[in-house]
Coordinates of C-alpha atoms and ligand atoms in Angstrom, one line a residue:
Chain A
X1 CA 9.5 -49.2 9.4
X2 CA 8.4 -51.9 11.7
X3 CA 6.1 -50.4 14.3
X4 CA 4.8 -53.8 15.6
X5 CA 6.7 -53.3 18.9
X6 CA 4.1 -50.7 19.8
X7 CA 1.6 -53.5 20.0
X8 CA 3.1 -54.3 23.4
X9 CA 1.7 -52.5 26.4
X10 CA 5.0 -51.6 27.8
X11 CA 5.9 -49.7 24.6
X12 CA 2.6 -47.8 24.6
X13 CA 3.2 -46.9 28.3
X14 CA 6.6 -45.7 27.4
X15 CA 5.3 -43.6 24.5
X16 CA 2.4 -42.0 26.6
X17 CA 4.8 -41.3 29.5
X18 CA 7.3 -39.6 27.2
X19 CA 4.6 -37.5 25.5
X20 CA 3.3 -36.2 28.9
X21 CA 6.9 -35.4 30.0
X22 CA 7.6 -33.8 26.6
X23 CA 4.8 -31.3 27.1
X24 CA 5.3 -30.6 30.8
X25 CA 9.1 -30.1 31.0
X26 CA 9.3 -27.1 28.6
X27 CA 6.3 -25.5 30.2
X28 CA 8.4 -25.1 33.4
X29 CA 11.7 -24.7 31.5
X30 CA 10.6 -21.5 29.7
X31 CA 10.4 -19.7 33.1
X32 CA 13.7 -21.1 34.2
X33 CA 15.3 -19.8 31.0
X34 CA 13.6 -16.5 31.4
X35 CA 15.1 -16.2 34.9
X36 CA 18.5 -17.2 33.5
X37 CA 18.5 -20.2 35.7
X38 CA 18.5 -22.7 32.8
X39 CA 20.9 -25.1 34.5
X40 CA 18.9 -25.4 37.7
X41 CA 17.2 -28.5 36.3
X42 CA 20.6 -30.1 36.2
X43 CA 21.4 -29.2 39.7
X44 CA 18.1 -30.5 41.0
X45 CA 18.7 -33.7 39.0
X46 CA 21.9 -34.1 41.0
X47 CA 20.0 -33.6 44.2
X48 CA 17.4 -36.1 43.0
X49 CA 20.1 -38.8 43.1
X50 CA 20.3 -38.4 46.9
X51 CA 16.6 -38.8 46.9
X52 CA 16.7 -42.0 44.9
X53 CA 19.4 -43.3 47.2
X54 CA 17.3 -42.5 50.3
X55 CA 14.5 -44.6 48.7
X56 CA 16.8 -47.5 48.1
X57 CA 18.0 -47.3 51.7
X58 CA 14.5 -47.2 53.2
X59 CA 13.2 -49.8 50.8
X60 CA 10.4 -47.4 49.6
X61 CA 9.6 -46.1 46.1
X62 CA 12.6 -44.0 45.0
X63 CA 10.4 -41.7 43.0
X64 CA 8.6 -40.4 46.1
X65 CA 11.7 -39.9 48.2
X66 CA 13.2 -38.2 45.2
X67 CA 10.2 -35.8 45.0
X68 CA 10.6 -34.9 48.7
X69 CA 14.4 -34.5 48.6
X70 CA 14.3 -32.4 45.4
X71 CA 11.6 -30.2 46.7
X72 CA 13.7 -29.5 49.8
X73 CA 16.7 -28.8 47.6
X74 CA 14.8 -26.6 45.2
X75 CA 13.3 -24.5 48.1
X76 CA 16.8 -24.2 49.6
X77 CA 18.2 -22.9 46.3
X78 CA 15.4 -20.4 46.0
X79 CA 15.9 -19.2 49.6
X80 CA 19.6 -18.7 48.8
X81 CA 18.9 -16.9 45.6
X82 CA 16.4 -14.6 47.4
X83 CA 18.9 -13.7 50.1
X84 CA 22.5 -13.3 49.1
X85 CA 22.7 -12.7 45.4
X86 CA 26.4 -13.0 44.9
X87 CA 26.9 -16.2 46.8
X88 CA 24.0 -17.9 45.1
X89 CA 26.3 -19.4 42.4
X90 CA 28.6 -21.0 44.9
X91 CA 25.8 -22.3 47.1
X92 CA 24.2 -23.9 44.1
X93 CA 27.5 -25.6 43.2
X94 CA 27.9 -26.9 46.7
X95 CA 24.3 -28.3 46.6
X96 CA 25.0 -30.1 43.3
X97 CA 28.2 -31.8 44.6
X98 CA 26.5 -32.6 47.8
X99 CA 23.6 -34.2 45.9
X100 CA 25.9 -36.5 43.8
X101 CA 28.3 -37.4 46.5
X102 CA 25.5 -38.0 49.0
X103 CA 23.6 -40.2 46.5
X104 CA 26.7 -42.3 45.7
X105 CA 27.5 -42.9 49.3
X106 CA 23.9 -43.7 50.3
X107 CA 23.6 -46.1 47.4
X108 CA 26.8 -47.8 48.5
X109 CA 25.3 -48.2 51.9
X110 CA 22.1 -49.9 50.6
X111 CA 23.1 -53.4 50.1
X112 CA 21.7 -55.6 47.3
X113 CA 21.0 -52.8 44.8
X114 CA 22.7 -53.5 41.6
X115 CA 24.4 -50.9 39.4
X116 CA 21.7 -51.6 36.8
X117 CA 19.0 -50.0 39.0
X118 CA 21.2 -46.9 39.6
X119 CA 21.8 -46.7 35.8
X120 CA 18.1 -46.7 35.2
X121 CA 17.8 -43.5 37.2
X122 CA 20.9 -41.9 35.7
X123 CA 19.9 -42.6 32.1
X124 CA 16.2 -43.3 32.3
X125 CA 14.3 -46.5 31.7
X126 CA 11.1 -45.8 29.9
X127 CA 10.3 -49.3 28.9
X128 CA 10.1 -50.4 32.5
X129 CA 7.3 -47.9 33.2
X130 CA 4.5 -49.7 35.0
X131 CA 0.9 -48.9 34.8
X132 CA 1.2 -47.3 38.3
X133 CA 4.3 -45.3 37.2
X134 CA 2.3 -44.0 34.2
X135 CA -0.5 -42.9 36.5
X136 CA 2.0 -41.0 38.6
X137 CA 3.5 -39.4 35.5
X138 CA 0.1 -38.5 34.2
X139 CA -1.2 -36.9 37.4
X140 CA 2.0 -34.9 38.1
X141 CA 2.6 -34.0 34.5
X142 CA -0.9 -32.7 34.1
X143 CA -0.7 -30.7 37.3
X144 CA 2.5 -29.1 36.4
X145 CA 1.4 -28.2 32.9
X146 CA -2.0 -26.8 34.0
X147 CA -0.3 -24.7 36.7
X148 CA 2.2 -23.2 34.4
X149 CA -0.3 -22.4 31.7
X150 CA -2.9 -20.9 34.0
X151 CA -0.4 -18.9 36.0
X152 CA 1.6 -17.9 32.9
X153 CA 1.0 -14.1 33.1
X154 CA 2.0 -14.0 36.8
X155 CA 5.0 -16.3 36.4
X156 CA 6.0 -14.2 33.4
X157 CA 5.9 -11.0 35.4
X158 CA 7.9 -12.5 38.3
X159 CA 10.5 -14.0 36.0
X160 CA 10.8 -10.9 33.7
X161 CA 11.0 -8.1 36.3
X162 CA 10.7 -9.2 39.9
X163 CA 10.7 -5.6 41.3
X164 CA 7.9 -4.6 39.1
X165 CA 6.0 -7.7 40.0
X166 CA 6.3 -6.7 43.7
X167 CA 4.7 -3.3 43.1
X168 CA 2.0 -4.9 41.1
X169 CA 0.9 -6.9 44.2
X170 CA 1.9 -10.2 42.5
X171 CA 2.8 -12.8 45.2
X172 CA 6.4 -12.9 44.2
X173 CA 7.7 -15.1 46.9
X174 CA 4.8 -17.7 46.6
X175 CA 5.3 -17.9 42.8
X176 CA 9.1 -18.3 43.1
X177 CA 8.5 -21.1 45.6
X178 CA 5.9 -22.7 43.4
X179 CA 8.2 -22.6 40.4
X180 CA 11.0 -24.2 42.5
X181 CA 8.7 -27.0 43.7
X182 CA 7.3 -27.5 40.2
X183 CA 10.8 -27.8 38.8
X184 CA 11.6 -30.4 41.4
X185 CA 8.5 -32.4 40.6
X186 CA 9.2 -32.2 36.9
X187 CA 12.7 -33.4 37.3
X188 CA 11.7 -36.4 39.4
X189 CA 8.9 -37.3 37.0
X190 CA 11.1 -36.9 34.0
X191 CA 13.9 -38.9 35.6
X192 CA 12.0 -42.0 34.6
X193 CA 12.1 -41.1 31.0
X194 CA 15.4 -39.5 30.1
X195 CA 17.4 -40.0 33.3
X196 CA 18.8 -37.5 35.8
X197 CA 21.8 -36.7 33.6
X198 CA 19.7 -35.6 30.7
X199 CA 16.7 -34.0 32.3
X200 CA 17.8 -30.5 31.9
X201 CA 17.9 -31.0 28.1
X202 CA 14.1 -31.6 28.0
X203 CA 13.5 -28.5 30.2
X204 CA 15.7 -26.2 28.2
X205 CA 16.4 -27.4 24.6
X206 CA 12.9 -26.9 23.2
X207 CA 12.8 -23.4 24.7
X208 CA 16.2 -22.6 23.2
X209 CA 14.9 -23.9 19.9
X210 CA 11.9 -21.5 20.0
X211 CA 14.0 -18.6 21.1
X212 CA 15.9 -18.6 17.8
X213 CA 12.9 -17.2 15.9
X214 CA 10.0 -16.5 18.3
X215 CA 9.1 -12.9 18.9
X216 CA 7.0 -13.3 22.1
X217 CA 6.8 -15.2 25.3
X218 CA 3.5 -17.0 24.8
X219 CA 4.6 -18.2 21.4
X220 CA 7.9 -19.4 22.8
X221 CA 6.1 -21.3 25.7
X222 CA 3.5 -23.1 23.6
X223 CA 5.9 -23.7 20.8
X224 CA 8.4 -25.3 23.1
X225 CA 5.7 -27.5 24.6
X226 CA 4.9 -28.6 21.1
X227 CA 8.5 -29.3 20.2
X228 CA 8.8 -31.2 23.5
X229 CA 6.0 -33.5 22.4
X230 CA 7.5 -34.0 18.9
X231 CA 11.0 -34.8 20.4
X232 CA 9.5 -37.2 23.0
X233 CA 7.2 -39.0 20.5
X234 CA 9.7 -39.3 17.7
X235 CA 12.5 -40.3 20.2
X236 CA 10.5 -43.2 21.6
X237 CA 9.4 -44.4 18.2
X238 CA 12.9 -44.3 16.7
X239 CA 14.3 -46.0 19.8
X240 CA 11.5 -48.6 19.7
X241 CA 12.1 -49.5 16.1
X242 CA 15.9 -49.4 16.3
X243 CA 16.2 -51.0 19.7
X244 CA 18.0 -47.9 21.1
X245 CA 17.9 -46.2 24.5
X246 CA 14.7 -44.1 24.4
X247 CA 15.9 -41.4 26.9
X248 CA 19.0 -40.5 25.0
X249 CA 17.1 -40.7 21.7
X250 CA 14.5 -38.2 23.0
X251 CA 17.3 -35.7 23.8
X252 CA 19.0 -36.3 20.5
X253 CA 15.7 -35.6 18.7
X254 CA 15.3 -32.3 20.7
X255 CA 18.8 -31.3 19.8
X256 CA 18.1 -32.3 16.2
X257 CA 15.1 -30.0 16.1
X258 CA 17.3 -27.2 17.5
X259 CA 19.9 -27.6 14.8
X260 CA 17.2 -27.9 12.1
X261 CA 15.6 -24.6 13.3
X262 CA 19.0 -23.0 13.5
X263 CA 19.7 -23.9 9.9
X264 CA 16.2 -22.9 8.7
X265 CA 16.3 -19.5 10.4
X266 CA 19.7 -18.8 9.1
X267 CA 18.6 -19.6 5.5
X268 CA 15.4 -17.6 5.9
X269 CA 17.4 -14.6 7.2
X270 CA 19.8 -14.9 4.4
X271 CA 17.0 -15.1 1.9
X272 CA 15.3 -12.1 3.4
X273 CA 18.4 -10.1 3.2
X274 CA 19.1 -10.9 -0.4
X275 CA 15.5 -11.1 -1.8
X276 CA 13.5 -8.5 0.1
X277 CA 15.7 -5.6 1.2
X278 CA 14.5 -4.2 4.5
X279 CA 15.8 -0.7 3.8
X280 CA 14.7 -0.2 0.2
X281 CA 16.0 3.4 0.1
X282 CA 19.6 2.7 1.1
X283 CA 19.8 -0.5 -0.8
X284 CA 18.5 1.1 -4.0
X285 CA 21.1 3.9 -3.5
X286 CA 24.0 1.6 -2.9
X287 CA 23.1 -1.4 -5.0
X288 CA 25.1 -0.4 -8.1
X289 CA 28.2 0.3 -6.1
X290 CA 29.6 -3.2 -5.6
X291 CA 29.4 -3.7 -9.3
X292 CA 31.3 -0.5 -10.0
X293 CA 33.9 -1.5 -7.4
X294 CA 34.5 -4.8 -9.2
X295 CA 34.8 -3.0 -12.5
X296 CA 37.2 -0.6 -11.0
X297 CA 39.3 -3.4 -9.6
X298 CA 39.2 -5.2 -12.9
X299 CA 40.3 -2.2 -14.8
Chain B
X1 CA -1.4 21.9 51.5
X2 CA -4.0 21.1 54.1
X3 CA -5.7 18.2 52.3
X4 CA -8.1 16.3 54.3
X5 CA -7.2 12.9 52.9
X6 CA -4.1 10.9 53.5
X7 CA -1.0 11.6 51.4
X8 CA -0.4 9.0 48.6
X9 CA 3.4 9.1 49.4
X10 CA 4.9 9.7 52.8
X11 CA 8.4 9.0 53.8
X12 CA 9.3 10.1 57.3
X13 CA 12.9 10.4 58.5
X14 CA 13.9 7.8 55.8
X15 CA 17.3 6.4 56.2
X16 CA 18.8 3.8 53.8
X17 CA 22.1 2.1 54.0
X18 CA 23.7 0.0 51.3
X19 CA 26.1 -2.1 53.3
X20 CA 27.7 0.2 55.8
X21 CA 27.3 3.3 53.7
X22 CA 24.3 5.6 54.3
X23 CA 22.7 6.8 51.1
X24 CA 19.7 8.6 52.6
X25 CA 20.1 10.5 55.8
X26 CA 16.7 11.0 57.3
X27 CA 14.6 12.2 54.4
X28 CA 11.1 13.5 54.7
X29 CA 8.9 13.4 51.6
X30 CA 5.2 13.9 51.5
X31 CA 3.3 14.1 48.3
X32 CA -0.4 15.3 48.6
X33 CA -3.2 14.0 46.5
X34 CA -3.3 15.5 43.0
X35 CA 0.2 17.0 43.3
X36 CA 2.8 16.6 40.6
X37 CA 6.2 16.6 42.3
X38 CA 9.6 16.5 40.6
X39 CA 12.5 15.0 42.4
X40 CA 15.8 16.6 41.2
X41 CA 19.4 16.1 42.0
X42 CA 22.8 15.0 40.7
X43 CA 23.7 11.4 39.8
X44 CA 24.0 9.3 42.9
X45 CA 22.2 11.8 45.1
X46 CA 19.7 9.1 46.1
X47 CA 16.7 9.9 43.9
X48 CA 16.1 6.3 42.8
X49 CA 16.8 5.0 46.3
X50 CA 14.2 7.4 47.8
X51 CA 11.6 6.4 45.2
X52 CA 12.2 2.7 45.7
X53 CA 12.1 2.9 49.5
X54 CA 8.8 4.8 49.3
X55 CA 7.5 1.8 47.4
X56 CA 9.1 -0.8 49.6
X57 CA 11.6 -2.0 47.0
X58 CA 14.5 -0.8 49.1
X59 CA 14.4 -1.5 52.8
X60 CA 14.5 1.5 55.1
X61 CA 17.1 1.2 57.8
X62 CA 15.5 4.0 59.7
X63 CA 12.2 5.9 59.5
X64 CA 9.1 4.7 57.7
X65 CA 7.3 4.8 54.5
X66 CA 3.5 4.8 53.9
X67 CA 1.4 4.6 50.7
X68 CA -2.1 6.1 51.0
X69 CA -1.7 6.2 54.7
X70 CA -0.8 2.5 55.0
X71 CA 2.7 1.5 56.1
X72 CA 4.3 0.0 53.0
X73 CA 4.9 -3.5 54.5
X74 CA 1.2 -3.8 55.1
X75 CA 0.1 -2.0 51.8
X76 CA -1.9 -4.3 49.5
X77 CA -3.8 -1.9 47.2
X78 CA -1.1 -2.0 44.5
X79 CA -3.5 -1.2 41.7
X80 CA -3.5 2.4 43.0
X81 CA 0.2 2.6 42.2
X82 CA 2.0 2.8 38.8
X83 CA 5.8 2.5 38.9
X84 CA 8.1 3.3 36.0
X85 CA 11.6 2.0 36.8
X86 CA 14.8 3.7 35.5
X87 CA 15.4 0.9 33.1
X88 CA 13.9 -2.3 31.8
X89 CA 14.4 -5.3 34.1
X90 CA 17.5 -7.2 33.2
X91 CA 16.2 -10.7 33.4
X92 CA 14.9 -12.0 30.2
X93 CA 16.5 -14.8 28.2
X94 CA 13.1 -15.4 26.5
X95 CA 11.8 -12.9 24.0
X96 CA 8.7 -10.9 25.1
X97 CA 6.5 -8.7 23.0
X98 CA 5.7 -5.1 23.9
X99 CA 2.1 -6.1 24.6
X100 CA 3.2 -8.9 26.9
X101 CA 5.3 -6.5 29.0
X102 CA 2.6 -3.9 29.1
X103 CA 0.0 -6.5 30.1
X104 CA 2.1 -7.3 33.1
X105 CA 1.1 -3.8 34.4
X106 CA -2.5 -5.0 34.5
X107 CA -1.9 -7.8 36.9
X108 CA -2.5 -5.6 40.0
X109 CA -6.1 -5.5 38.8
X110 CA -6.5 -9.2 38.0
X111 CA -7.3 -12.1 40.2
X112 CA -4.5 -14.7 40.4
X113 CA -5.3 -17.6 38.0
X114 CA -8.3 -16.0 36.2
X115 CA -8.1 -15.1 32.5
X116 CA -7.9 -11.4 31.4
X117 CA -11.3 -9.8 30.9
X118 CA -12.3 -7.7 27.9
X119 CA -11.7 -4.5 29.9
X120 CA -8.2 -5.6 30.9
X121 CA -7.3 -6.0 27.2
X122 CA -8.9 -2.7 26.3
X123 CA -6.9 -0.8 28.9
X124 CA -3.7 -2.4 27.7
X125 CA -4.4 -1.3 24.2
X126 CA -5.2 2.2 25.4
X127 CA -2.0 2.4 27.3
X128 CA -0.1 1.3 24.2
X129 CA -1.8 4.0 22.2
X130 CA -1.1 6.6 24.8
X131 CA 2.6 6.1 24.4
X132 CA 2.4 5.7 20.6
X133 CA 3.5 2.1 20.5
X134 CA 0.3 0.5 19.3
X135 CA 1.9 -0.4 16.0
X136 CA 4.9 -2.1 17.8
X137 CA 2.7 -4.2 20.1
X138 CA 3.8 -7.5 18.6
X139 CA 7.5 -6.7 18.3
X140 CA 10.0 -8.0 20.9
X141 CA 10.9 -5.3 23.4
X142 CA 14.5 -5.9 22.9
X143 CA 14.1 -4.8 19.3
X144 CA 13.0 -1.3 20.5
X145 CA 15.3 1.7 21.0
X146 CA 16.1 2.8 24.5
X147 CA 13.5 5.6 24.3
X148 CA 10.8 3.2 23.0
X149 CA 11.6 0.8 25.8
X150 CA 11.1 3.6 28.2
X151 CA 7.7 4.3 26.7
X152 CA 6.9 0.6 27.1
X153 CA 7.5 0.9 30.8
X154 CA 5.3 4.0 31.0
X155 CA 2.5 2.1 29.2
X156 CA 3.0 -0.8 31.7
X157 CA 2.4 1.6 34.6
X158 CA -0.6 3.2 32.9
X159 CA -2.2 -0.2 32.4
X160 CA -2.9 -0.4 36.1
X161 CA -5.0 2.8 35.8
X162 CA -3.2 4.1 38.9
X163 CA -4.0 7.0 41.2
X164 CA -0.4 7.5 41.9
X165 CA 2.3 7.4 39.2
X166 CA 5.9 7.1 40.4
X167 CA 8.3 7.6 37.5
X168 CA 12.1 7.3 37.6
X169 CA 13.5 9.4 34.8
X170 CA 10.7 8.8 32.3
X171 CA 12.3 11.3 29.9
X172 CA 15.8 9.9 29.9
X173 CA 16.7 9.1 26.3
X174 CA 13.3 10.1 25.0
X175 CA 13.2 12.5 22.1
X176 CA 11.5 15.9 22.3
X177 CA 8.3 14.8 20.5
X178 CA 7.9 11.8 22.9
X179 CA 8.5 14.1 25.9
X180 CA 5.7 16.3 24.7
X181 CA 3.5 13.2 24.3
X182 CA 4.4 12.0 27.8
X183 CA 3.7 15.5 29.2
X184 CA 0.2 15.3 27.6
X185 CA -0.4 11.8 29.0
X186 CA 0.7 12.9 32.5
X187 CA -1.4 16.1 32.5
X188 CA -4.4 14.0 31.5
X189 CA -3.8 11.8 34.5
X190 CA -3.3 14.8 36.8
X191 CA -6.5 16.4 35.5
X192 CA -8.3 13.1 36.5
X193 CA -7.0 13.6 40.0
X194 CA -3.9 11.4 39.8
X195 CA -0.8 12.1 41.8
X196 CA 2.6 12.2 40.2
X197 CA 6.1 11.8 41.6
X198 CA 8.8 11.8 39.0
X199 CA 12.6 11.9 38.9
X200 CA 14.1 14.0 36.2
X201 CA 17.4 15.7 35.3
X202 CA 15.7 18.3 33.1
X203 CA 12.0 18.9 33.2
X204 CA 11.6 20.2 29.6
X205 CA 8.0 19.9 28.4
X206 CA 7.0 18.5 31.8
X207 CA 7.8 21.8 33.6
X208 CA 4.3 23.4 33.3
X209 CA 2.8 20.2 34.9
X210 CA 5.0 20.3 38.0
X211 CA 3.6 21.9 41.2
X212 CA 6.6 21.4 43.4
X213 CA 10.2 20.4 43.2
X214 CA 12.3 18.5 45.7
X215 CA 16.0 18.6 45.3
X216 CA 18.2 15.9 46.8
X217 CA 21.9 16.3 47.4
X218 CA 24.1 13.6 48.9
X219 CA 21.0 11.9 50.4
X220 CA 19.5 15.0 52.0
X221 CA 16.7 17.3 50.8
X222 CA 18.2 20.7 50.1
X223 CA 15.2 22.3 48.5
X224 CA 11.5 21.8 48.7
X225 CA 9.2 24.3 46.9
X226 CA 8.8 25.9 43.5
X227 CA 10.7 24.5 40.6
X228 CA 14.2 26.1 40.8
X229 CA 14.9 28.6 38.0
X230 CA 17.6 27.6 35.6
X231 CA 19.5 30.8 36.4
X232 CA 18.9 30.6 40.1
X233 CA 21.0 29.3 43.0
X234 CA 19.7 25.7 42.5
X235 CA 20.3 25.7 38.8
X236 CA 20.6 22.2 37.5
X237 CA 23.9 21.9 35.7
X238 CA 22.4 19.9 32.8
X239 CA 19.3 22.1 32.4
X240 CA 20.2 23.5 29.0
X241 CA 21.1 20.4 27.3
X242 CA 20.7 19.0 23.8
X243 CA 19.0 15.7 23.5
X244 CA 21.6 13.4 22.0
X245 CA 19.1 10.7 21.2
X246 CA 16.5 12.9 19.7
X247 CA 15.1 11.7 16.4
X248 CA 17.9 9.2 16.0
X249 CA 15.9 6.2 17.3
X250 CA 13.3 6.0 14.6
X251 CA 16.0 5.4 11.9
X252 CA 17.4 2.3 13.6
X253 CA 14.2 0.1 13.6
X254 CA 11.9 0.0 10.7
Ligands
ATP301 N1 22.2 -1.7 45.0 C1 23.1 -0.8 45.4 N2 24.1 -1.3 46.2 C2 25.0 -0.4 46.6 N3 25.0 0.9 46.4 C3 24.0 1.4 45.7 C4 23.0 0.6 45.1 N4 22.1 1.3 44.5 C5 22.5 2.6 44.6 N5 23.7 2.7 45.3 C6 24.4 3.9 45.7 O1 23.5 4.8 46.3 C7 23.7 6.1 45.9 C8 22.4 6.7 45.4 O2 22.0 5.9 44.3 P1 20.7 6.3 43.5 O3 20.5 5.2 42.4 O4 19.6 6.4 44.4 O5 21.0 7.7 42.8 P2 20.2 8.5 41.8 O6 20.0 9.9 42.4 O7 19.0 7.8 41.4 O8 21.3 8.7 40.6 P3 21.0 8.7 39.0 O9 20.7 10.1 38.6 O10 22.3 8.2 38.4 O11 19.9 7.7 38.7 C9 24.8 6.0 44.8 O12 26.0 6.5 45.4 C10 24.9 4.6 44.5 O13 26.3 4.2 44.3
MG302 MG1 18.4 6.9 39.6

């Protein structure tokens, strides 16, 4: 394998950026999955497109306008969720379509921006990460991860049983808003790496992978962060060596890990069932029976 | 009932509407310090609604609710209150262990963002032991039987070391032995001066503990006083009742 490409600064920046996003995204995603809002990342990604377009239009950095617009969108979604429970779904959908349509129209209005730039936000462009971009990714990624890890017991309580959290004096509203804002920040930061269309994969897939076999929340959370790092690191390396798009490669790696774990857990379960019977008494009593049945049939 | 101190639970003229429909029609409920009160009534009579509104989980459309003398909207001393909901919260796509769920009950005594102290962990272990789930602490809650999940919720409430325990059908789906265990735990707390408000359909082993019974019917209090005799006018239809789940649960999960 020819790793010489990682001698270039831009490749190292891509790798470091991806690793930071790989650890930060699942740390937020685990709470979204717990709240059964796994697809919220996708929705906020749609809204981010409008943010990027606003940046193009105003000639400022699209990342910062995207941060602002997604935070507004995420808070709006949270307010809707908090109020009318039944209409939340529909309101969410409206916001998503509004985000995409608004983004496309605004980009059409901003002259001189090629489709290539838009594509880099839709599908990510890790290799164009500048030193300044990397600093932004590092600061925001670290902030998100530290907040999620430090506030884990409280965010867990709010996501697991909101009513109970209220009568425990947990600041439910504040934490829900914090999670919404953190999701927005994570989405915009990760949009550099994997693109708006794939961001939800990094938030959710490592968590789903851990869910297949983990027994507790803490294990799921830290395991998913580890898997995120593995997927991001291996994705960038494979993409660098094979000259492939890194964003999509990271997502493929995450999905590959999911499938691998699915197969391994299935095999382990099967092995357990056949090799170490969980109910020795019943198995012992019934074990000879199938044999008898076969004999009966044969006779 | 002339206690000097303020009542832990006080709902005055409580009215609750769900949509246009009134579910509680001006209910008065006062629970004095150290009392153990049972809230009885048929399905849908408004027991859960009354309990939730006393804790501020359901908004009163009329009247007011106070905890330890403070109106609920301004109440902050949540570590004084332990709540056991009727069932485990629905929202959890991610597995959580029994210990993780019980530890959430300790949050009312923790400072936001600071790690758990040794004492916090100790109390959580004690709560697990009190409900007989210490050996299941590392198992996912979803792998427990209904009765064991109920016990998990009781442990979570105990983890706050509360002065007031509010329990919504803590004995539903719990076998006879566990009901005895719960009765022992609760009478311990009452002996320590704690106040108990619990909803039940049948008191069973809890009966000796209960000082007073309040019976709700169609959102109104129709009895407030001694526990109604099974043979009396206020006889609970389900009072003599076999426990269908008794003993069955242990077999399922080993
Ligand atoms: N979230 C809700 N929305 C609309 N109506 C509700 C809601 N919760 C309860 N109700 C209605 O309010 C009434 C009282 O319900 P509540 O849950 O307080 O009864 P309960 O006495 O606790 O019954 P159970 O013994 O079955 O637990 C019922 O008629 C119920 O249909
Ligand atoms: Mg009820």
